[in-house]
PDB file of C-alpha atoms in Angstrom:
ATOM      1  CA  GLN A   1     -14.209 -25.152   4.312  1.00 60.00           C
ATOM      2  CA  GLN A   2     -16.802 -23.344   6.354  1.00 70.00           C
ATOM      3  CA  GLN A   3     -19.660 -25.542   5.199  1.00 91.00           C
ATOM      4  CA  VAL A   4     -21.600 -28.047   7.229  1.00 96.00           C
ATOM      5  CA  LYS A   5     -23.481 -30.554   5.107  1.00 97.00           C
ATOM      6  CA  GLN A   6     -26.631 -32.140   6.509  1.00 97.00           C
ATOM      7  CA  SER A   7     -28.747 -35.054   5.326  1.00 96.00           C
ATOM      8  CA  PRO A   8     -31.432 -36.070   4.722  1.00 97.00           C
ATOM      9  CA  GLN A   9     -33.381 -32.967   3.775  1.00 96.00           C
ATOM     10  CA  SER A  10     -36.597 -34.556   5.036  1.00 97.00           C
ATOM     11  CA  LEU A  11     -37.455 -37.610   7.101  1.00 97.00           C
ATOM     12  CA  ILE A  12     -40.681 -39.435   7.897  1.00 98.00           C
ATOM     13  CA  VAL A  13     -40.673 -41.817  10.857  1.00 98.00           C
ATOM     14  CA  GLN A  14     -43.391 -43.797  12.585  1.00 97.00           C
ATOM     15  CA  LYS A  15     -44.140 -43.076  16.219  1.00 97.00           C
ATOM     16  CA  GLY A  16     -41.768 -45.041  18.395  1.00 97.00           C
ATOM     17  CA  GLY A  17     -39.144 -45.341  15.675  1.00 97.00           C
ATOM     18  CA  ILE A  18     -35.598 -43.993  15.541  1.00 97.00           C
ATOM     19  CA  SER A  19     -34.835 -40.794  13.645  1.00 98.00           C
ATOM     20  CA  ILE A  20     -31.264 -40.374  12.392  1.00 98.00           C
ATOM     21  CA  ILE A  21     -29.841 -37.179  10.928  1.00 98.00           C
ATOM     22  CA  ASN A  22     -26.273 -36.892   9.691  1.00 98.00           C
ATOM     23  CA  CYS A  23     -23.842 -34.010   9.314  1.00 98.00           C
ATOM     24  CA  ALA A  24     -20.337 -33.621   7.936  1.00 98.00           C
ATOM     25  CA  TYR A  25     -17.857 -30.767   8.224  1.00 97.00           C
ATOM     26  CA  GLU A  26     -14.511 -29.805   6.734  1.00 94.00           C
ATOM     27  CA  ASN A  27     -12.955 -27.238   9.038  1.00 92.00           C
ATOM     28  CA  THR A  28     -10.790 -29.017  11.610  1.00 91.00           C
ATOM     29  CA  ALA A  29     -10.825 -25.883  13.779  1.00 91.00           C
ATOM     30  CA  PHE A  30     -14.455 -26.587  14.680  1.00 92.00           C
ATOM     31  CA  ASP A  31     -14.634 -27.807  18.267  1.00 91.00           C
ATOM     32  CA  TYR A  32     -18.267 -27.349  19.282  1.00 93.00           C
ATOM     33  CA  PHE A  33     -21.156 -29.169  17.600  1.00 95.00           C
ATOM     34  CA  PRO A  34     -24.724 -28.342  18.705  1.00 96.00           C
ATOM     35  CA  TRP A  35     -28.045 -29.533  17.385  1.00 97.00           C
ATOM     36  CA  TYR A  36     -30.964 -27.119  17.296  1.00 98.00           C
ATOM     37  CA  GLN A  37     -34.692 -27.796  16.977  1.00 97.00           C
ATOM     38  CA  GLN A  38     -36.942 -25.251  15.296  1.00 97.00           C
ATOM     39  CA  PHE A  39     -40.718 -25.113  15.122  1.00 95.00           C
ATOM     40  CA  PRO A  40     -42.486 -22.978  12.490  1.00 91.00           C
ATOM     41  CA  GLY A  41     -42.401 -19.300  13.372  1.00 88.00           C
ATOM     42  CA  LYS A  42     -39.996 -19.811  16.272  1.00 91.00           C
ATOM     43  CA  GLY A  43     -36.298 -19.334  16.785  1.00 94.00           C
ATOM     44  CA  PRO A  44     -33.987 -22.352  17.004  1.00 96.00           C
ATOM     45  CA  ALA A  45     -33.675 -23.957  20.442  1.00 96.00           C
ATOM     46  CA  LEU A  46     -30.657 -25.950  21.585  1.00 95.00           C
ATOM     47  CA  LEU A  47     -31.309 -29.675  21.921  1.00 96.00           C
ATOM     48  CA  ILE A  48     -27.936 -31.162  22.707  1.00 95.00           C
ATOM     49  CA  ALA A  49     -24.293 -30.380  21.964  1.00 95.00           C
ATOM     50  CA  ILE A  50     -20.966 -32.191  21.924  1.00 94.00           C
ATOM     51  CA  ARG A  51     -17.283 -31.404  21.912  1.00 92.00           C
ATOM     52  CA  PRO A  52     -14.837 -33.606  19.954  1.00 90.00           C
ATOM     53  CA  ASP A  53     -13.172 -35.067  23.036  1.00 91.00           C
ATOM     54  CA  VAL A  54     -16.072 -37.537  23.407  1.00 93.00           C
ATOM     55  CA  SER A  55     -17.572 -39.888  20.834  1.00 94.00           C
ATOM     56  CA  GLU A  56     -21.108 -39.944  22.168  1.00 96.00           C
ATOM     57  CA  LYS A  57     -23.413 -37.880  24.355  1.00 96.00           C
ATOM     58  CA  LYS A  58     -26.892 -38.826  25.456  1.00 96.00           C
ATOM     59  CA  GLU A  59     -29.620 -36.679  26.944  1.00 95.00           C
ATOM     60  CA  GLY A  60     -32.956 -38.408  27.375  1.00 96.00           C
ATOM     61  CA  ARG A  61     -34.130 -39.669  23.993  1.00 97.00           C
ATOM     62  CA  PHE A  62     -31.505 -37.640  22.104  1.00 97.00           C
ATOM     63  CA  THR A  63     -27.997 -38.933  21.353  1.00 97.00           C
ATOM     64  CA  ILE A  64     -25.138 -37.362  19.417  1.00 97.00           C
ATOM     65  CA  SER A  65     -22.561 -39.688  17.879  1.00 96.00           C
ATOM     66  CA  PHE A  66     -19.289 -38.040  16.873  1.00 96.00           C
ATOM     67  CA  ASN A  67     -16.577 -39.411  14.566  1.00 95.00           C
ATOM     68  CA  LYS A  68     -13.626 -37.043  14.652  1.00 93.00           C
ATOM     69  CA  SER A  69     -11.519 -38.873  12.065  1.00 94.00           C
ATOM     70  CA  ALA A  70     -14.369 -38.909   9.551  1.00 95.00           C
ATOM     71  CA  LYS A  71     -15.431 -35.355  10.493  1.00 95.00           C
ATOM     72  CA  GLN A  72     -19.001 -36.512  10.853  1.00 97.00           C
ATOM     73  CA  PHE A  73     -21.617 -36.366  13.585  1.00 97.00           C
ATOM     74  CA  SER A  74     -25.180 -37.495  13.849  1.00 98.00           C
ATOM     75  CA  LEU A  75     -28.312 -37.047  15.922  1.00 98.00           C
ATOM     76  CA  HIS A  76     -30.359 -40.048  16.966  1.00 98.00           C
ATOM     77  CA  ILE A  77     -33.880 -39.525  18.330  1.00 98.00           C
ATOM     78  CA  MET A  78     -35.076 -42.659  20.062  1.00 97.00           C
ATOM     79  CA  ASP A  79     -38.784 -43.470  20.521  1.00 98.00           C
ATOM     80  CA  SER A  80     -39.727 -40.622  18.180  1.00 97.00           C
ATOM     81  CA  GLN A  81     -42.977 -38.848  19.076  1.00 97.00           C
ATOM     82  CA  PRO A  82     -45.356 -36.674  17.007  1.00 97.00           C
ATOM     83  CA  GLY A  83     -44.273 -33.727  19.165  1.00 97.00           C
ATOM     84  CA  ASP A  84     -40.748 -34.177  17.774  1.00 97.00           C
ATOM     85  CA  SER A  85     -42.014 -33.114  14.335  1.00 98.00           C
ATOM     86  CA  ALA A  86     -39.901 -30.044  13.596  1.00 97.00           C
ATOM     87  CA  THR A  87     -36.876 -28.912  11.619  1.00 98.00           C
ATOM     88  CA  TYR A  88     -33.506 -29.944  13.006  1.00 98.00           C
ATOM     89  CA  PHE A  89     -30.250 -28.148  12.321  1.00 98.00           C
ATOM     90  CA  CYS A  90     -26.749 -29.289  13.050  1.00 98.00           C
ATOM     91  CA  ALA A  91     -24.127 -26.617  13.516  1.00 97.00           C
ATOM     92  CA  ALA A  92     -20.433 -26.222  14.176  1.00 96.00           C
ATOM     93  CA  ALA A  93     -18.305 -23.508  15.729  1.00 93.00           C
ATOM     94  CA  ASP A  94     -14.709 -22.635  16.467  1.00 89.00           C
ATOM     95  CA  SER A  95     -15.115 -21.712  20.119  1.00 82.00           C
ATOM     96  CA  GLY A  96     -11.632 -20.234  20.250  1.00 78.00           C
ATOM     97  CA  ASN A  97     -12.694 -17.599  17.757  1.00 82.00           C
ATOM     98  CA  THR A  98     -15.976 -15.672  17.836  1.00 90.00           C
ATOM     99  CA  GLY A  99     -18.007 -18.853  18.310  1.00 90.00           C
ATOM    100  CA  LYS A 100     -20.270 -18.027  15.370  1.00 94.00           C
ATOM    101  CA  LEU A 101     -22.369 -21.005  14.371  1.00 95.00           C
ATOM    102  CA  ILE A 102     -22.164 -22.502  10.891  1.00 96.00           C
ATOM    103  CA  PHE A 103     -25.454 -24.297  10.299  1.00 97.00           C
ATOM    104  CA  GLY A 104     -26.377 -27.218   8.107  1.00 97.00           C
ATOM    105  CA  GLN A 105     -29.261 -26.917   5.665  1.00 96.00           C
ATOM    106  CA  GLY A 106     -31.777 -28.503   8.019  1.00 97.00           C
ATOM    107  CA  THR A 107     -33.851 -31.678   8.162  1.00 98.00           C
ATOM    108  CA  THR A 108     -37.619 -31.576   8.355  1.00 98.00           C
ATOM    109  CA  LEU A 109     -38.793 -34.454  10.531  1.00 98.00           C
ATOM    110  CA  GLN A 110     -42.349 -35.733  10.488  1.00 98.00           C
ATOM    111  CA  VAL A 111     -43.313 -38.358  13.047  1.00 97.00           C
ATOM    112  CA  LYS A 112     -46.494 -40.152  12.084  1.00 96.00           C
ATOM    113  CA  PRO A 113     -48.807 -41.302  14.886  1.00 93.00           C
TER     114      PRO A 113
ATOM    115  CA  ASP B   1     -38.661 -12.813  31.163  1.00 53.00           C
ATOM    116  CA  THR B   2     -35.198 -14.301  30.934  1.00 76.00           C
ATOM    117  CA  GLY B   3     -35.155 -15.089  27.209  1.00 93.00           C
ATOM    118  CA  VAL B   4     -33.936 -13.199  24.152  1.00 96.00           C
ATOM    119  CA  SER B   5     -36.597 -10.849  22.805  1.00 96.00           C
ATOM    120  CA  GLN B   6     -36.853  -9.308  19.352  1.00 98.00           C
ATOM    121  CA  ASN B   7     -39.076  -6.549  18.026  1.00 97.00           C
ATOM    122  CA  PRO B   8     -40.984  -6.259  15.871  1.00 97.00           C
ATOM    123  CA  ARG B   9     -41.933  -9.884  15.241  1.00 97.00           C
ATOM    124  CA  HIS B  10     -43.128  -9.094  11.730  1.00 97.00           C
ATOM    125  CA  LYS B  11     -42.363  -6.243   9.359  1.00 98.00           C
ATOM    126  CA  ILE B  12     -43.773  -5.587   5.903  1.00 98.00           C
ATOM    127  CA  THR B  13     -42.146  -2.792   3.956  1.00 98.00           C
ATOM    128  CA  LYS B  14     -41.897  -1.496   0.443  1.00 97.00           C
ATOM    129  CA  ARG B  15     -38.713  -1.804  -1.567  1.00 97.00           C
ATOM    130  CA  GLY B  16     -36.428   1.143  -0.947  1.00 97.00           C
ATOM    131  CA  GLN B  17     -37.596   1.836   2.601  1.00 98.00           C
ATOM    132  CA  ASN B  18     -35.373   1.591   5.669  1.00 98.00           C
ATOM    133  CA  VAL B  19     -36.159  -0.809   8.492  1.00 98.00           C
ATOM    134  CA  THR B  20     -34.708  -1.277  11.967  1.00 98.00           C
ATOM    135  CA  PHE B  21     -34.949  -4.329  14.202  1.00 98.00           C
ATOM    136  CA  ARG B  22     -34.186  -4.551  17.893  1.00 98.00           C
ATOM    137  CA  CYS B  23     -32.786  -7.407  19.955  1.00 98.00           C
ATOM    138  CA  ASP B  24     -32.726  -7.543  23.749  1.00 97.00           C
ATOM    139  CA  PRO B  25     -30.369 -10.312  24.864  1.00 96.00           C
ATOM    140  CA  ILE B  26     -30.483 -12.280  28.072  1.00 94.00           C
ATOM    141  CA  SER B  27     -29.295  -9.910  30.767  1.00 91.00           C
ATOM    142  CA  GLU B  28     -25.579 -10.197  31.547  1.00 86.00           C
ATOM    143  CA  HIS B  29     -24.893 -11.978  28.243  1.00 91.00           C
ATOM    144  CA  ASN B  30     -22.015 -10.033  26.756  1.00 92.00           C
ATOM    145  CA  ARG B  31     -21.932 -11.858  23.420  1.00 94.00           C
ATOM    146  CA  LEU B  32     -24.566 -11.160  20.764  1.00 96.00           C
ATOM    147  CA  TYR B  33     -25.012 -12.575  17.269  1.00 97.00           C
ATOM    148  CA  TRP B  34     -27.263 -11.724  14.326  1.00 98.00           C
ATOM    149  CA  TYR B  35     -28.212 -14.389  11.787  1.00 98.00           C
ATOM    150  CA  ARG B  36     -30.418 -14.388   8.714  1.00 97.00           C
ATOM    151  CA  GLN B  37     -32.598 -17.334   7.759  1.00 97.00           C
ATOM    152  CA  THR B  38     -34.352 -17.730   4.427  1.00 95.00           C
ATOM    153  CA  LEU B  39     -37.114 -20.235   3.830  1.00 91.00           C
ATOM    154  CA  GLY B  40     -35.921 -23.823   3.917  1.00 89.00           C
ATOM    155  CA  GLN B  41     -32.357 -22.919   4.877  1.00 93.00           C
ATOM    156  CA  GLY B  42     -30.286 -22.873   8.021  1.00 95.00           C
ATOM    157  CA  PRO B  43     -29.463 -19.572   9.694  1.00 97.00           C
ATOM    158  CA  GLU B  44     -26.476 -17.706   8.231  1.00 96.00           C
ATOM    159  CA  PHE B  45     -24.168 -15.621  10.382  1.00 96.00           C
ATOM    160  CA  LEU B  46     -24.306 -11.858   9.856  1.00 97.00           C
ATOM    161  CA  THR B  47     -22.399 -10.190  12.672  1.00 97.00           C
ATOM    162  CA  TYR B  48     -21.032 -10.605  16.195  1.00 96.00           C
ATOM    163  CA  PHE B  49     -20.697  -8.259  19.163  1.00 96.00           C
ATOM    164  CA  GLN B  50     -18.701  -8.722  22.322  1.00 93.00           C
ATOM    165  CA  ASN B  51     -20.037  -6.096  24.696  1.00 93.00           C
ATOM    166  CA  GLU B  52     -20.348  -2.965  22.531  1.00 94.00           C
ATOM    167  CA  ALA B  53     -17.595  -3.920  20.077  1.00 94.00           C
ATOM    168  CA  GLN B  54     -18.564  -5.333  16.696  1.00 95.00           C
ATOM    169  CA  LEU B  55     -15.828  -7.921  16.192  1.00 95.00           C
ATOM    170  CA  GLU B  56     -16.890  -9.741  13.059  1.00 94.00           C
ATOM    171  CA  LYS B  57     -19.070  -9.031  10.045  1.00 94.00           C
ATOM    172  CA  SER B  58     -20.012 -11.513   7.348  1.00 93.00           C
ATOM    173  CA  ARG B  59     -19.594 -10.630   3.702  1.00 89.00           C
ATOM    174  CA  LEU B  60     -23.377 -11.134   3.606  1.00 83.00           C
ATOM    175  CA  LEU B  61     -23.622  -7.839   5.478  1.00 86.00           C
ATOM    176  CA  SER B  62     -23.582  -5.392   2.593  1.00 89.00           C
ATOM    177  CA  ASP B  63     -23.124  -1.628   2.954  1.00 93.00           C
ATOM    178  CA  ARG B  64     -26.881  -1.298   3.308  1.00 96.00           C
ATOM    179  CA  PHE B  65     -26.784  -3.194   6.593  1.00 96.00           C
ATOM    180  CA  SER B  66     -25.568  -1.705   9.844  1.00 96.00           C
ATOM    181  CA  ALA B  67     -25.676  -3.075  13.349  1.00 97.00           C
ATOM    182  CA  GLU B  68     -25.014  -1.416  16.668  1.00 96.00           C
ATOM    183  CA  ARG B  69     -24.907  -2.387  20.301  1.00 96.00           C
ATOM    184  CA  PRO B  70     -24.613   0.805  22.326  1.00 92.00           C
ATOM    185  CA  LYS B  71     -23.500   0.264  25.917  1.00 86.00           C
ATOM    186  CA  GLY B  72     -23.279  -3.474  25.320  1.00 85.00           C
ATOM    187  CA  SER B  73     -26.942  -4.114  26.054  1.00 91.00           C
ATOM    188  CA  PHE B  74     -29.606  -4.221  23.340  1.00 96.00           C
ATOM    189  CA  SER B  75     -28.658  -4.306  19.668  1.00 98.00           C
ATOM    190  CA  THR B  76     -30.224  -2.879  16.523  1.00 98.00           C
ATOM    191  CA  LEU B  77     -29.939  -4.059  12.945  1.00 98.00           C
ATOM    192  CA  GLU B  78     -30.810  -1.509  10.260  1.00 97.00           C
ATOM    193  CA  ILE B  79     -31.334  -2.241   6.593  1.00 97.00           C
ATOM    194  CA  GLN B  80     -31.311   0.778   4.302  1.00 97.00           C
ATOM    195  CA  ARG B  81     -32.934   0.874   0.870  1.00 97.00           C
ATOM    196  CA  THR B  82     -34.470  -2.559   1.306  1.00 97.00           C
ATOM    197  CA  GLU B  83     -34.576  -4.970  -1.615  1.00 96.00           C
ATOM    198  CA  GLN B  84     -36.852  -7.941  -2.199  1.00 96.00           C
ATOM    199  CA  GLY B  85     -33.875 -10.227  -1.588  1.00 95.00           C
ATOM    200  CA  ASP B  86     -33.713  -8.957   1.986  1.00 97.00           C
ATOM    201  CA  SER B  87     -36.946 -10.797   2.786  1.00 97.00           C
ATOM    202  CA  ALA B  88     -36.005 -13.313   5.471  1.00 97.00           C
ATOM    203  CA  MET B  89     -36.187 -14.100   9.156  1.00 97.00           C
ATOM    204  CA  TYR B  90     -33.627 -12.121  11.137  1.00 98.00           C
ATOM    205  CA  LEU B  91     -32.540 -13.956  14.267  1.00 98.00           C
ATOM    206  CA  CYS B  92     -30.653 -12.674  17.266  1.00 98.00           C
ATOM    207  CA  ALA B  93     -28.801 -14.902  19.703  1.00 97.00           C
ATOM    208  CA  SER B  94     -26.957 -14.178  22.916  1.00 95.00           C
ATOM    209  CA  ARG B  95     -24.326 -16.055  24.826  1.00 93.00           C
ATOM    210  CA  GLY B  96     -22.710 -15.711  28.223  1.00 87.00           C
ATOM    211  CA  GLN B  97     -19.079 -15.877  29.182  1.00 77.00           C
ATOM    212  CA  LYS B  98     -16.492 -17.472  26.899  1.00 70.00           C
ATOM    213  CA  TRP B  99     -16.770 -20.865  28.587  1.00 71.00           C
ATOM    214  CA  GLU B 100     -20.533 -20.904  28.129  1.00 74.00           C
ATOM    215  CA  GLU B 101     -20.959 -22.064  24.575  1.00 83.00           C
ATOM    216  CA  THR B 102     -24.750 -22.156  24.226  1.00 90.00           C
ATOM    217  CA  GLN B 103     -26.295 -19.509  22.018  1.00 94.00           C
ATOM    218  CA  TYR B 104     -29.876 -18.703  22.970  1.00 95.00           C
ATOM    219  CA  PHE B 105     -31.995 -17.524  20.070  1.00 97.00           C
ATOM    220  CA  GLY B 106     -34.830 -15.058  20.051  1.00 97.00           C
ATOM    221  CA  PRO B 107     -38.081 -15.644  18.142  1.00 96.00           C
ATOM    222  CA  GLY B 108     -36.844 -13.657  15.161  1.00 97.00           C
ATOM    223  CA  THR B 109     -38.194 -10.799  13.066  1.00 98.00           C
ATOM    224  CA  ARG B 110     -39.851 -11.848   9.839  1.00 97.00           C
ATOM    225  CA  LEU B 111     -39.226  -9.235   7.122  1.00 98.00           C
ATOM    226  CA  LEU B 112     -41.194  -9.099   3.899  1.00 98.00           C
ATOM    227  CA  VAL B 113     -40.116  -6.578   1.282  1.00 98.00           C
ATOM    228  CA  LEU B 114     -42.760  -5.894  -1.360  1.00 96.00           C
TER     229      LEU B 114
END
């Protein structure tokens, strides 16, 4: 029940295209859903996050779509750029508890020029 | 520097040796987390501190692992009698007050046990 499942494992997109990464969770106590970006040899960095009281959040080229009834959420990267090539992790947390993050398995994105 | 710092960045040790890692959180962040990340996987939660109190430990944290956060500032993670399976990236994250949900991660310590 603590798992967060992420797909696809890897993704190749042409420059200017849309990258879509999906995640699903089981624990209905989760109420905070961030996406992190990680470059090789670096720690994860927060991209964007959402709480379940909204169905969509947009920041620049990054959008989270959230479906509470399906217990799914996704990250859309519009106008993907080569600099977006990185590993992306979705995560979930029960903010009323310790707030520890449960991460998905990660998606390696390659944006081809 | 206002970010989370971790030292050392890399550590190579022989099986059976003890190692200690340090994490300096963002100043005034009273919440601190340790995670472990193996190659190709997402980070896995190890332990959580609120100020100096260790409030949660994962079952991943065997008896060989111990973490401290004296005075609620920096934190240390010690692994005794290292095993090859301990090879991983050890990540520290800090977070502010309860209503501030963002966890800020450090660069990690890469451990290789030979």
